[in-house]
Amino acid sequence: MKNKIRAALAVLLLAAACSQPAQKSGSATVHKFSDATLRNIYTLQDERSTASLLPFLQRPEAMYRREAALAFASVQDTTAIPALAPLLQDQDPEVRKAAAYALGQMGSVSAEPLLMAAYGSDRDPAVRAEMLEAWGKTASQRGVDMLGTFSTTQPQLLAGQAWALYRAGQRKLNYGTALKKAADLLQSKEEPARLGAAHFLGRTAKLDPSYAKPQVLAVVQQDPSANVRMAAVLALAKMTDTSGIAPVVTQVLLQDADYRVRVNAVRPLYALPYAQVQTAAFKALADKHAHVALAAAEYLAAKAPAAESDRLLAQANQQQDWRVRATLFGAALASAEDKGALSKQVQQRFAASKNPYEQAALLTALSKDPTQYPFIEQQVFSAKHPAIGTTGLEALVSMRGQKGFDLNNAQAFAQIFQRAVQSGDVALTGIAAGAIRNPELGLKNAYADRSFLTQARDKLVLPRDVETHIELQKTLDFLEGRPEPAAPKTPYSHPINWATVNSLQKNQQVRLRTNKGDITLELLVEDAPGSVANFVEILKKGNYNGKRFHRVVPNFVVQGGDPRGDGWGSADYAIRSEFANLHYLEGYVGMASAGKDTESLQWFITHSPTPHLDGRYTIFARVVKGMDVVHLLNIGDVIEKVELVK
């Protein structure tokens, strides 16, 4: 009987092999979507069609089982868990990995025992590592405790365990056992294990990593990997035991060879006594990389005492970078004795500047002087560039929330916010709606007639204005005492253009010409065909040419593609999120969104590994040349032209 079964299986396997689609062997130009079945699977993924995808999980061809399993990482329908579970025992290791990843993406604790059992029976280290990370994404308290107790010497499993702890760290559990294991993993010879442990310690909310202080201090000073150092230094900012930290942090801030580590070294300054770190913070204002100087300026704006006002102003007038200068002006103005004179100087700079992003930053600085709200209001509603109005209104919201706000101006601010909602501008409407429902601003009873909010909401066009719609609906429900609503489902209106996909090479490249230099991207056609097709269609129309990078966060991302240039722009349609089994490393390109399935035009490039974005934002490209240019980009830099590389 066993021989007959083996013979039957052999026949089935041979038939499956013969049915695999033919591709040019070793070709770097032919991608997998020449296969009509794969196009069908990805179309069903795009349509979020669980019922139609399920039969593919039982196909005899391993490739189709794998792709169907991966589809559920984007669909994220937990009703598919029972159908995915058998694939954890599949004969093909890539299918098992795909099933584990999909179950992890669903995040349901009901998948945890399935992953536990599969991990225990599997013998492939790569598959087991994938199962560990997925286990972390679905972990219960019992599960995270188990993850923190077992030991291994296999490099892939060490990395899998570390990243499992990091993923479990996003689930708001008790991490006592995991903390001890993370301290051990920081001493591993394997960089992926150290990196996962460092991110667990640095990014897990409400975790005090003081237990691991000796290991963290050693890594911050000695680890050969800048990625590990920059993740570990974040953990120092969260420790309640701060003894001995200040000398190490100041040394790293001023001497580490990688500017991204120096940027992150500013974070622990916030938790340390100002007297211990002020000298280093002021020295960092002269850092050769503007992003470090900006991080230091933001720290001084938050922490420098009133006595430092003149010193901050002197530093502001020495700065060449406009972002650093504007930040220091705001810091000086916050505690200046003669606010009028300094505010006048800032207004003069505002009038002289031809850079709308600098003007926007100067309005933020002026928000530190409460008497300047009429000037800021005037700029908001007469702005020639959306960034000025958007940032100006955010500055007014900040003013309204300041301690000691003059309540005699409360009615004036309430009218400003109502005017913003009625302006018809999606950014002003969304920001003002958020302010109105902010309980700290006390505006719940400021409007006897709330119809202006409903009227503004009903004029919005979905899915284009989904972010503003969400803000308005949250505010209406808050004012009426209703629970916060679920985000509206994005209608399926922009299917994948397979003609565009099939016109591209497997490793298709794109060149971004910027005023700082060229950046070459490789489009990940096989991982995110819908996002790639959308990006290519937009660039072929020339719609990215002449746009600006509107958002640059030091050692995080540079973001562009917005037609408005302030982060609130969108298209008349939305595309679906595509969550392939990829990780955000340095130079990876993702689609910006206001939630799952709301992507359209905007995209970003990462400065360094950013694992908290994994599985939440579509990765559709990566930088293959010009990463040095990415690190130099600032807000307002120009995307001169985007073109396909032939």
Short mmCIF file of C-alpha atoms in Angstrom, two decimals, residues 285-568:
data_model
loop_
_atom_site.label_atom_id
_atom_site.label_comp_id
_atom_site.label_asym_id
_atom_site.label_seq_id
_atom_site.Cartn_x
_atom_site.Cartn_y
_atom_site.Cartn_z
CA LEU A 285 24.40 72.41 16.24
CA ALA A 286 27.67 72.63 14.30
CA ASP A 287 27.52 69.02 13.08
CA LYS A 288 28.57 68.62 9.46
CA HIS A 289 25.25 66.94 8.71
CA ALA A 290 22.23 69.22 8.88
CA HIS A 291 19.97 66.43 10.15
CA VAL A 292 22.03 66.09 13.33
CA ALA A 293 21.97 69.84 13.86
CA LEU A 294 18.20 69.84 13.39
CA ALA A 295 17.71 67.07 15.94
CA ALA A 296 19.86 69.02 18.42
CA ALA A 297 17.92 72.22 17.74
CA GLU A 298 14.63 70.44 18.38
CA TYR A 299 16.00 69.14 21.67
CA LEU A 300 17.08 72.63 22.73
CA ALA A 301 13.70 74.04 21.72
CA ALA A 302 12.06 71.53 24.05
CA LYS A 303 14.48 71.57 26.97
CA ALA A 304 16.59 74.74 27.13
CA PRO A 305 15.61 76.97 30.07
CA ALA A 306 14.54 80.58 29.69
CA ALA A 307 18.02 81.82 30.57
CA GLU A 308 19.32 80.37 27.29
CA SER A 309 17.21 82.63 25.06
CA ASP A 310 20.05 84.95 24.00
CA ARG A 311 22.38 82.02 23.40
CA LEU A 312 19.77 80.29 21.23
CA LEU A 313 19.20 83.48 19.24
CA ALA A 314 22.93 83.85 18.63
CA GLN A 315 23.07 80.27 17.40
CA ALA A 316 20.07 80.86 15.14
CA ASN A 317 21.75 83.78 13.43
CA GLN A 318 24.83 81.64 12.74
CA GLN A 319 22.97 78.80 11.02
CA GLN A 320 23.05 78.23 7.27
CA ASP A 321 20.36 75.55 7.22
CA TRP A 322 16.93 77.18 7.28
CA ARG A 323 15.24 74.38 9.23
CA VAL A 324 17.79 74.55 12.02
CA ARG A 325 17.64 78.35 12.03
CA ALA A 326 13.84 78.51 12.21
CA THR A 327 13.75 75.91 15.00
CA LEU A 328 16.23 77.93 17.07
CA PHE A 329 14.30 81.14 16.44
CA GLY A 330 11.27 79.44 17.93
CA ALA A 331 13.32 78.20 20.89
CA ALA A 332 14.69 81.69 21.55
CA LEU A 333 11.28 83.31 21.13
CA ALA A 334 9.61 80.97 23.61
CA SER A 335 11.52 82.47 26.52
CA ALA A 336 12.62 85.86 25.18
CA GLU A 337 11.95 88.82 27.47
CA ASP A 338 11.38 91.11 24.50
CA LYS A 339 9.25 88.94 22.28
CA GLY A 340 8.17 91.86 20.14
CA ALA A 341 11.62 92.66 18.79
CA LEU A 342 12.43 89.04 18.02
CA SER A 343 9.03 88.39 16.45
CA LYS A 344 9.61 91.36 14.18
CA GLN A 345 12.94 89.88 13.11
CA VAL A 346 11.24 86.56 12.31
CA GLN A 347 8.52 88.36 10.34
CA GLN A 348 11.21 90.13 8.32
CA ARG A 349 12.83 86.82 7.48
CA PHE A 350 9.41 85.49 6.49
CA ALA A 351 8.88 88.40 4.10
CA ALA A 352 12.37 88.06 2.59
CA SER A 353 12.24 84.31 2.05
CA LYS A 354 11.27 82.86 -1.33
CA ASN A 355 11.10 79.33 0.08
CA PRO A 356 7.52 78.46 1.12
CA TYR A 357 8.79 75.68 3.39
CA GLU A 358 11.07 78.09 5.23
CA GLN A 359 8.16 80.51 5.54
CA ALA A 360 6.07 77.71 6.99
CA ALA A 361 8.78 76.90 9.53
CA LEU A 362 9.01 80.56 10.52
CA LEU A 363 5.27 80.59 11.27
CA THR A 364 5.90 77.67 13.61
CA ALA A 365 8.58 79.76 15.31
CA LEU A 366 6.20 82.72 15.64
CA SER A 367 3.66 80.51 17.40
CA LYS A 368 5.87 80.88 20.51
CA ASP A 369 4.65 84.48 20.78
CA PRO A 370 0.90 84.50 21.60
CA THR A 371 0.49 88.02 20.22
CA GLN A 372 1.40 86.81 16.74
CA TYR A 373 -1.78 84.86 16.08
CA PRO A 374 -3.35 87.57 13.85
CA PHE A 375 -0.24 87.59 11.64
CA ILE A 376 -0.23 83.79 11.40
CA GLU A 377 -3.98 83.75 10.70
CA GLN A 378 -3.49 86.20 7.85
CA GLN A 379 -0.81 83.98 6.28
CA VAL A 380 -2.94 80.84 6.65
CA PHE A 381 -5.85 82.21 4.64
CA SER A 382 -3.81 84.12 2.06
CA ALA A 383 -1.08 81.52 1.49
CA LYS A 384 0.20 81.12 -2.06
CA HIS A 385 1.53 77.65 -1.24
CA PRO A 386 -0.40 74.95 0.66
CA ALA A 387 2.57 74.23 2.97
CA ILE A 388 2.31 77.75 4.42
CA GLY A 389 -1.39 77.48 5.18
CA THR A 390 -1.15 73.93 6.50
CA THR A 391 1.80 74.59 8.80
CA GLY A 392 0.41 77.96 9.85
CA LEU A 393 -2.86 76.40 11.01
CA GLU A 394 -0.92 73.70 12.86
CA ALA A 395 0.98 76.55 14.55
CA LEU A 396 -2.31 78.15 15.62
CA VAL A 397 -3.52 74.85 17.04
CA SER A 398 -0.27 74.66 19.00
CA MET A 399 -0.77 78.20 20.30
CA ARG A 400 -4.29 77.35 21.43
CA GLY A 401 -2.91 74.43 23.44
CA GLN A 402 -0.11 76.33 25.17
CA LYS A 403 -0.14 76.67 28.94
CA GLY A 404 -1.26 80.11 29.96
CA PHE A 405 -3.31 80.64 26.80
CA ASP A 406 -5.29 83.88 27.12
CA LEU A 407 -8.91 82.75 27.30
CA ASN A 408 -9.97 86.18 26.08
CA ASN A 409 -8.85 84.95 22.67
CA ALA A 410 -10.75 81.65 22.88
CA GLN A 411 -13.65 82.84 20.73
CA ALA A 412 -11.30 84.22 18.09
CA PHE A 413 -9.56 80.85 17.80
CA ALA A 414 -12.89 79.01 17.64
CA GLN A 415 -13.83 81.23 14.69
CA ILE A 416 -10.48 80.57 13.02
CA PHE A 417 -11.06 76.82 13.21
CA GLN A 418 -14.60 77.16 11.86
CA ARG A 419 -13.30 79.31 9.00
CA ALA A 420 -10.69 76.65 8.26
CA VAL A 421 -13.34 73.90 8.11
CA GLN A 422 -15.42 76.03 5.76
CA SER A 423 -12.45 76.92 3.55
CA GLY A 424 -12.87 73.88 1.33
CA ASP A 425 -9.16 73.11 1.65
CA VAL A 426 -8.71 69.48 2.69
CA ALA A 427 -5.70 70.16 4.89
CA LEU A 428 -7.16 73.13 6.73
CA THR A 429 -10.43 71.26 7.20
CA GLY A 430 -8.75 68.14 8.55
CA ILE A 431 -6.42 70.00 10.92
CA ALA A 432 -9.20 72.21 12.27
CA ALA A 433 -11.49 69.20 12.77
CA GLY A 434 -8.78 67.53 14.84
CA ALA A 435 -8.40 70.68 16.95
CA ILE A 436 -12.13 70.97 17.60
CA ARG A 437 -12.32 67.47 19.09
CA ASN A 438 -9.12 67.83 21.11
CA PRO A 439 -10.41 67.67 24.70
CA GLU A 440 -7.47 69.72 25.96
CA LEU A 441 -8.62 72.72 23.89
CA GLY A 442 -12.11 72.73 25.41
CA LEU A 443 -13.99 73.40 22.16
CA LYS A 444 -16.74 70.82 22.56
CA ASN A 445 -19.32 73.48 23.47
CA ALA A 446 -17.87 76.31 21.39
CA TYR A 447 -20.29 75.88 18.47
CA ALA A 448 -24.04 76.14 18.97
CA ASP A 449 -24.53 75.27 15.31
CA ARG A 450 -22.37 72.36 14.16
CA SER A 451 -23.84 72.08 10.69
CA PHE A 452 -20.68 73.56 9.16
CA LEU A 453 -18.91 70.30 10.00
CA THR A 454 -21.54 68.14 8.33
CA GLN A 455 -21.63 70.39 5.28
CA ALA A 456 -17.84 70.20 4.94
CA ARG A 457 -17.88 66.41 5.24
CA ASP A 458 -20.60 66.02 2.61
CA LYS A 459 -18.60 68.07 0.09
CA LEU A 460 -15.64 65.70 0.26
CA VAL A 461 -14.93 63.25 -2.54
CA LEU A 462 -13.95 59.69 -1.63
CA PRO A 463 -11.51 58.06 -1.83
CA ARG A 464 -9.49 61.18 -2.70
CA ASP A 465 -10.34 63.01 0.54
CA VAL A 466 -10.44 59.99 2.84
CA GLU A 467 -8.02 61.44 5.40
CA THR A 468 -10.07 64.61 5.84
CA HIS A 469 -13.30 62.61 5.87
CA ILE A 470 -11.97 60.48 8.73
CA GLU A 471 -11.02 63.59 10.71
CA LEU A 472 -14.41 65.22 10.26
CA GLN A 473 -16.35 62.08 11.10
CA LYS A 474 -14.31 61.53 14.26
CA THR A 475 -15.06 65.12 15.31
CA LEU A 476 -18.78 64.84 14.64
CA ASP A 477 -18.99 61.63 16.65
CA PHE A 478 -16.96 63.16 19.47
CA LEU A 479 -19.25 66.19 19.68
CA GLU A 480 -22.34 63.98 19.67
CA GLY A 481 -20.91 61.60 22.28
CA ARG A 482 -20.77 58.63 19.91
CA PRO A 483 -17.91 56.11 19.90
CA GLU A 484 -15.13 56.67 17.39
CA PRO A 485 -16.19 55.21 14.04
CA ALA A 486 -14.29 52.69 11.97
CA ALA A 487 -12.48 54.14 8.98
CA PRO A 488 -14.63 54.03 5.85
CA LYS A 489 -13.78 51.16 3.53
CA THR A 490 -11.98 52.31 0.43
CA PRO A 491 -13.98 51.36 -2.68
CA TYR A 492 -12.21 49.13 -5.16
CA SER A 493 -11.80 51.49 -8.09
CA HIS A 494 -8.31 51.10 -9.57
CA PRO A 495 -7.46 47.53 -10.62
CA ILE A 496 -3.93 46.49 -11.53
CA ASN A 497 -3.02 47.50 -15.07
CA TRP A 498 -1.45 44.27 -16.30
CA ALA A 499 -0.50 45.81 -19.63
CA THR A 500 1.72 48.26 -17.74
CA VAL A 501 3.14 45.51 -15.54
CA ASN A 502 4.00 43.32 -18.51
CA SER A 503 5.69 46.21 -20.29
CA LEU A 504 8.32 46.30 -17.54
CA GLN A 505 11.43 44.23 -16.97
CA LYS A 506 11.79 42.07 -13.88
CA ASN A 507 14.46 44.38 -12.45
CA GLN A 508 13.11 47.56 -14.03
CA GLN A 509 14.94 50.68 -12.92
CA VAL A 510 13.77 54.27 -12.52
CA ARG A 511 15.93 57.38 -12.28
CA LEU A 512 14.93 60.24 -9.98
CA ARG A 513 16.69 63.42 -11.01
CA THR A 514 16.82 65.84 -8.06
CA ASN A 515 18.54 69.14 -7.45
CA LYS A 516 20.92 67.27 -5.12
CA GLY A 517 21.80 64.52 -7.63
CA ASP A 518 20.39 61.36 -9.20
CA ILE A 519 18.82 58.41 -7.41
CA THR A 520 18.24 55.08 -9.16
CA LEU A 521 15.46 52.80 -7.97
CA GLU A 522 14.80 49.17 -8.78
CA LEU A 523 11.07 48.56 -9.02
CA LEU A 524 9.96 45.39 -7.24
CA VAL A 525 7.59 44.34 -9.99
CA GLU A 526 7.09 40.80 -8.72
CA ASP A 527 6.31 41.85 -5.15
CA ALA A 528 4.01 44.85 -5.66
CA PRO A 529 2.71 44.87 -9.24
CA GLY A 530 -0.24 47.15 -8.53
CA SER A 531 1.85 49.79 -6.78
CA VAL A 532 4.58 49.59 -9.42
CA ALA A 533 2.07 49.95 -12.27
CA ASN A 534 0.46 52.94 -10.55
CA PHE A 535 3.86 54.61 -10.00
CA VAL A 536 4.90 54.02 -13.61
CA GLU A 537 1.63 55.37 -15.00
CA ILE A 538 2.03 58.55 -12.96
CA LEU A 539 5.66 59.09 -13.95
CA LYS A 540 4.86 58.50 -17.64
CA LYS A 541 2.37 61.37 -17.44
CA GLY A 542 5.12 63.55 -15.97
CA ASN A 543 3.10 64.15 -12.82
CA TYR A 544 6.09 63.70 -10.50
CA ASN A 545 8.27 66.13 -12.41
CA GLY A 546 8.82 69.41 -10.60
CA LYS A 547 7.31 68.18 -7.35
CA ARG A 548 9.14 68.62 -4.07
CA PHE A 549 10.09 66.48 -1.12
CA HIS A 550 7.61 67.87 1.39
CA ARG A 551 8.60 65.74 4.38
CA VAL A 552 12.07 64.83 5.62
CA VAL A 553 12.44 63.29 9.08
CA PRO A 554 16.10 62.80 10.11
CA ASN A 555 17.07 59.13 10.13
CA PHE A 556 13.60 58.06 9.12
CA VAL A 557 12.24 59.00 5.68
CA VAL A 558 12.18 61.46 2.83
CA GLN A 559 8.72 61.73 1.30
CA GLY A 560 7.52 63.14 -2.01
CA GLY A 561 5.05 62.77 -4.85
CA ASP A 562 2.39 65.05 -3.37
CA PRO A 563 0.84 67.44 -5.93
CA ARG A 564 -0.01 69.91 -3.15
CA GLY A 565 3.41 69.75 -1.54
CA ASP A 566 2.16 69.67 2.05
CA GLY A 567 1.36 65.99 2.59
CA TRP A 568 -2.40 66.28 2.05
#
